[in-house]
Amino acid sequence: RQMCIRDRVSTQSTGVLRFTMPLYSISIFLRAGEQAHVLSRREELSSFSFLWRSKVAEFVRFGSRQAAQHVEPGQCESIVPDEQNDKLQYVCHANGDPQGLFVATMVTDMDYPPRLVYRLLNQLMVQFSDNYRDRIMQSPKPIIKDLDLDFPPMAEYLAKYQDPRQADMAFQILQDLDQTKEVMYLSLIHISEPTRLLSISYAVFCLKKKKKKNIY
């Protein structure tokens, strides 16, 4: 399947909802037991119409948090909607900090190479850790809610790497290697958040879990 060139949200005869840009969200989470709290997040949803934007944001944020809560330290995972929700052509990628403190997530379209995503997330996580790890570790109060810490590289990555070929001179090599990798799957059934105001009957996901050693 070729990477689609789309104007806002396009729906083909199959009813597949396609996103207008290949990369539309990056987040850094703090892992606290089974919970994951947002430390910094940037999104690029401006190409969606007003009617679609809130629904897309629901999926992006919900999927990112689920990925952050389930990835193991030092591992990578990629989450896609299950067959019942296959109209949503997107992937939530997560890269866990080896120390188990941070998780970086990125939401992309189906065509963005996962191995390249993991590499970008690792770079962001290292920079974020250099800026904030000591302050977070030394904070007298634990972080128990989402924050919005200033982290300019996140917005820079979101803008610069809409074209994945800009991310690495070896993009074609990484793309070829990715096609040979075997994917392992982990199913997560019936995820819901009862306090959510909007209907999230669509929040039933199949977590396609790709465990790999980090190769950068």
CSV table of C-alpha atoms in Angstrom, one decimal:
chain,number,residue,atom,x,y,z
A,1,ARG,CA,0.0,0.0,0.0
A,2,GLN,CA,1.4,3.3,-1.0
A,3,MET,CA,1.6,6.2,1.4
A,4,CYS,CA,-1.5,8.3,0.8
A,5,ILE,CA,-1.5,12.0,-0.1
A,6,ARG,CA,-4.7,13.3,1.6
A,7,ASP,CA,-6.6,16.5,2.1
A,8,ARG,CA,-7.9,16.7,5.7
A,9,VAL,CA,-9.7,13.5,6.5
A,10,SER,CA,-10.4,11.3,3.5
A,11,THR,CA,-12.7,8.3,3.4
A,12,GLN,CA,-12.3,5.8,0.5
A,13,SER,CA,-15.0,3.5,-0.7
A,14,THR,CA,-13.9,1.0,2.0
A,15,GLY,CA,-14.8,3.5,4.7
A,16,VAL,CA,-11.2,3.7,5.9
A,17,LEU,CA,-10.5,6.8,7.9
A,18,ARG,CA,-7.1,8.1,6.8
A,19,PHE,CA,-5.0,10.8,8.5
A,20,THR,CA,-3.6,13.7,6.6
A,21,MET,CA,0.0,13.6,7.9
A,22,PRO,CA,2.1,10.6,8.8
A,23,LEU,CA,3.1,11.9,12.2
A,24,TYR,CA,0.7,13.6,14.5
A,25,SER,CA,1.6,13.2,18.2
A,26,ILE,CA,4.6,12.8,20.4
A,27,SER,CA,4.4,12.4,24.2
A,28,ILE,CA,6.7,11.8,27.2
A,29,PHE,CA,5.2,9.9,30.1
A,30,LEU,CA,6.3,9.2,33.7
A,31,ARG,CA,5.7,5.7,34.7
A,32,ALA,CA,4.3,5.3,38.3
A,33,GLY,CA,3.5,1.7,38.9
A,34,GLU,CA,0.8,0.7,36.5
A,35,GLN,CA,-0.1,4.4,35.8
A,36,ALA,CA,1.5,6.7,33.2
A,37,HIS,CA,1.3,10.5,33.6
A,38,VAL,CA,1.9,12.9,30.7
A,39,LEU,CA,5.0,15.1,31.3
A,40,SER,CA,5.0,16.8,27.9
A,41,ARG,CA,2.9,16.4,24.7
A,42,ARG,CA,2.7,17.9,21.3
A,43,GLU,CA,0.2,17.2,18.6
A,44,GLU,CA,-0.3,18.1,15.0
A,45,LEU,CA,-4.0,17.9,14.3
A,46,SER,CA,-4.6,21.2,12.5
A,47,SER,CA,-5.3,19.4,9.2
A,48,PHE,CA,-8.4,17.8,10.6
A,49,SER,CA,-11.8,19.6,10.4
A,50,PHE,CA,-13.2,20.9,13.7
A,51,LEU,CA,-15.8,18.0,13.7
A,52,TRP,CA,-13.1,15.3,13.5
A,53,ARG,CA,-10.4,16.9,15.6
A,54,SER,CA,-11.8,16.1,19.0
A,55,LYS,CA,-12.5,12.5,18.1
A,56,VAL,CA,-9.0,12.0,16.7
A,57,ALA,CA,-7.5,13.6,19.8
A,58,GLU,CA,-9.4,11.1,21.9
A,59,PHE,CA,-7.9,8.2,20.0
A,60,VAL,CA,-4.4,9.7,20.0
A,61,ARG,CA,-4.3,10.4,23.7
A,62,PHE,CA,-6.0,7.2,24.8
A,63,GLY,CA,-3.8,5.0,22.6
A,64,SER,CA,-0.6,6.8,23.7
A,65,ARG,CA,-1.4,6.3,27.4
A,66,GLN,CA,-2.2,2.6,26.9
A,67,ALA,CA,1.1,2.1,25.1
A,68,ALA,CA,2.9,4.0,27.9
A,69,GLN,CA,1.3,1.9,30.6
A,70,HIS,CA,2.0,-1.5,28.9
A,71,VAL,CA,5.5,-1.2,27.5
A,72,GLU,CA,8.2,-2.9,29.6
A,73,PRO,CA,11.4,-0.9,30.5
A,74,GLY,CA,13.9,-1.0,27.7
A,75,GLN,CA,11.4,-2.4,25.3
A,76,CYS,CA,9.4,-1.1,22.3
A,77,GLU,CA,5.7,-1.7,21.4
A,78,SER,CA,3.4,-0.7,18.6
A,79,ILE,CA,-0.4,-0.7,19.1
A,80,VAL,CA,-3.0,-0.6,16.3
A,81,PRO,CA,-6.8,-0.8,16.4
A,82,ASP,CA,-8.3,-4.3,16.1
A,83,GLU,CA,-10.3,-5.6,13.1
A,84,GLN,CA,-13.5,-4.1,14.5
A,85,ASN,CA,-11.9,-0.6,14.5
A,86,ASP,CA,-9.7,-1.0,11.3
A,87,LYS,CA,-11.2,2.2,9.9
A,88,LEU,CA,-8.7,4.0,12.0
A,89,GLN,CA,-5.4,3.7,10.2
A,90,TYR,CA,-2.9,4.7,12.8
A,91,VAL,CA,-0.3,3.2,15.1
A,92,CYS,CA,0.7,4.1,18.7
A,93,HIS,CA,4.4,3.4,19.2
A,94,ALA,CA,6.1,3.4,22.6
A,95,ASN,CA,9.8,3.2,23.7
A,96,GLY,CA,10.4,2.5,27.4
A,97,ASP,CA,13.3,4.0,29.4
A,98,PRO,CA,15.7,1.2,30.5
A,99,GLN,CA,15.4,2.5,34.1
A,100,GLY,CA,11.6,2.3,33.9
A,101,LEU,CA,11.1,6.0,34.7
A,102,PHE,CA,10.1,7.5,31.3
A,103,VAL,CA,8.2,6.3,28.2
A,104,ALA,CA,8.2,8.2,24.9
A,105,THR,CA,5.3,7.6,22.5
A,106,MET,CA,4.6,8.6,18.9
A,107,VAL,CA,1.4,8.2,16.9
A,108,THR,CA,1.9,7.8,13.2
A,109,ASP,CA,0.1,6.4,10.2
A,110,MET,CA,0.5,2.8,9.1
A,111,ASP,CA,3.3,3.5,6.7
A,112,TYR,CA,5.8,5.2,9.0
A,113,PRO,CA,8.7,2.7,9.7
A,114,PRO,CA,8.5,1.5,13.3
A,115,ARG,CA,12.2,1.0,13.7
A,116,LEU,CA,12.8,4.6,12.7
A,117,VAL,CA,10.1,5.7,15.2
A,118,TYR,CA,11.8,3.8,18.0
A,119,ARG,CA,15.1,5.5,17.1
A,120,LEU,CA,13.5,9.0,17.1
A,121,LEU,CA,11.8,8.2,20.4
A,122,ASN,CA,15.0,7.1,22.0
A,123,GLN,CA,16.7,10.4,20.9
A,124,LEU,CA,13.9,12.4,22.5
A,125,MET,CA,13.9,10.4,25.7
A,126,VAL,CA,17.6,10.9,26.2
A,127,GLN,CA,17.3,14.7,25.7
A,128,PHE,CA,14.3,14.8,28.0
A,129,SER,CA,16.1,12.8,30.7
A,130,ASP,CA,19.1,15.1,30.5
A,131,ASN,CA,16.8,18.1,31.1
A,132,TYR,CA,14.3,16.7,33.7
A,133,ARG,CA,15.4,13.5,35.3
A,134,ASP,CA,17.3,15.1,38.3
A,135,ARG,CA,14.5,17.6,38.9
A,136,ILE,CA,11.8,14.9,38.9
A,137,MET,CA,13.8,12.5,41.1
A,138,GLN,CA,14.6,15.2,43.6
A,139,SER,CA,11.1,16.7,43.7
A,140,PRO,CA,9.7,16.6,47.3
A,141,LYS,CA,6.2,15.8,45.9
A,142,PRO,CA,5.4,12.8,43.7
A,143,ILE,CA,3.8,13.5,40.3
A,144,ILE,CA,0.3,12.2,40.4
A,145,LYS,CA,-1.3,14.1,37.4
A,146,ASP,CA,-0.6,15.1,33.9
A,147,LEU,CA,1.8,18.0,33.3
A,148,ASP,CA,2.9,20.2,30.4
A,149,LEU,CA,6.6,20.6,30.8
A,150,ASP,CA,8.4,22.8,28.3
A,151,PHE,CA,10.4,20.6,25.9
A,152,PRO,CA,11.0,22.4,22.5
A,153,PRO,CA,12.7,19.4,20.7
A,154,MET,CA,9.3,17.6,20.7
A,155,ALA,CA,7.7,20.3,18.5
A,156,GLU,CA,10.8,20.3,16.3
A,157,TYR,CA,10.6,16.6,15.7
A,158,LEU,CA,6.9,16.8,15.0
A,159,ALA,CA,7.5,19.3,12.3
A,160,LYS,CA,10.8,18.1,10.8
A,161,TYR,CA,10.1,14.4,10.6
A,162,GLN,CA,6.7,14.4,8.8
A,163,ASP,CA,8.9,13.1,6.0
A,164,PRO,CA,10.6,10.1,7.6
A,165,ARG,CA,13.5,10.3,5.1
A,166,GLN,CA,14.6,13.4,6.9
A,167,ALA,CA,15.2,11.4,10.1
A,168,ASP,CA,18.2,9.4,9.0
A,169,MET,CA,20.6,9.0,6.0
A,170,ALA,CA,20.1,5.3,6.3
A,171,PHE,CA,16.3,5.4,6.0
A,172,GLN,CA,16.1,3.0,3.1
A,173,ILE,CA,18.3,0.5,5.0
A,174,LEU,CA,16.1,0.7,8.0
A,175,GLN,CA,13.0,0.4,5.9
A,176,ASP,CA,14.3,-2.8,4.2
A,177,LEU,CA,15.3,-4.3,7.6
A,178,ASP,CA,11.9,-3.6,9.0
A,179,GLN,CA,10.2,-5.6,6.3
A,180,THR,CA,12.0,-8.7,7.4
A,181,LYS,CA,11.1,-8.5,11.1
A,182,GLU,CA,8.5,-10.8,12.7
A,183,VAL,CA,5.8,-9.2,14.8
A,184,MET,CA,4.5,-10.7,18.0
A,185,TYR,CA,1.0,-9.9,19.1
A,186,LEU,CA,-0.5,-9.2,22.5
A,187,SER,CA,-4.3,-8.8,22.7
A,188,LEU,CA,-5.8,-6.4,25.1
A,189,ILE,CA,-9.6,-6.7,25.2
A,190,HIS,CA,-12.3,-4.1,26.1
A,191,ILE,CA,-10.4,-1.0,27.3
A,192,SER,CA,-12.8,1.6,28.6
A,193,GLU,CA,-12.9,4.7,30.8
A,194,PRO,CA,-16.3,5.2,32.3
A,195,THR,CA,-15.7,8.8,33.3
A,196,ARG,CA,-15.2,9.8,29.7
A,197,LEU,CA,-18.0,12.2,28.4
A,198,LEU,CA,-17.8,11.0,24.8
A,199,SER,CA,-18.7,7.5,23.8
A,200,ILE,CA,-15.7,5.3,23.6
A,201,SER,CA,-17.2,2.2,22.3
A,202,TYR,CA,-14.4,2.4,19.8
A,203,ALA,CA,-11.9,1.9,22.5
A,204,VAL,CA,-11.5,-1.8,22.0
A,205,PHE,CA,-8.0,-2.4,20.8
A,206,CYS,CA,-5.8,-5.2,19.9
A,207,LEU,CA,-2.3,-4.4,21.2
A,208,LYS,CA,0.1,-5.7,18.6
A,209,LYS,CA,3.1,-5.9,20.7
A,210,LYS,CA,6.5,-5.8,19.1
A,211,LYS,CA,9.3,-6.6,21.5
A,212,LYS,CA,12.7,-5.9,20.2
A,213,LYS,CA,16.1,-5.0,21.5
A,214,ASN,CA,16.7,-1.3,21.0
A,215,ILE,CA,19.0,-0.9,18.0
A,216,TYR,CA,20.1,2.7,17.3
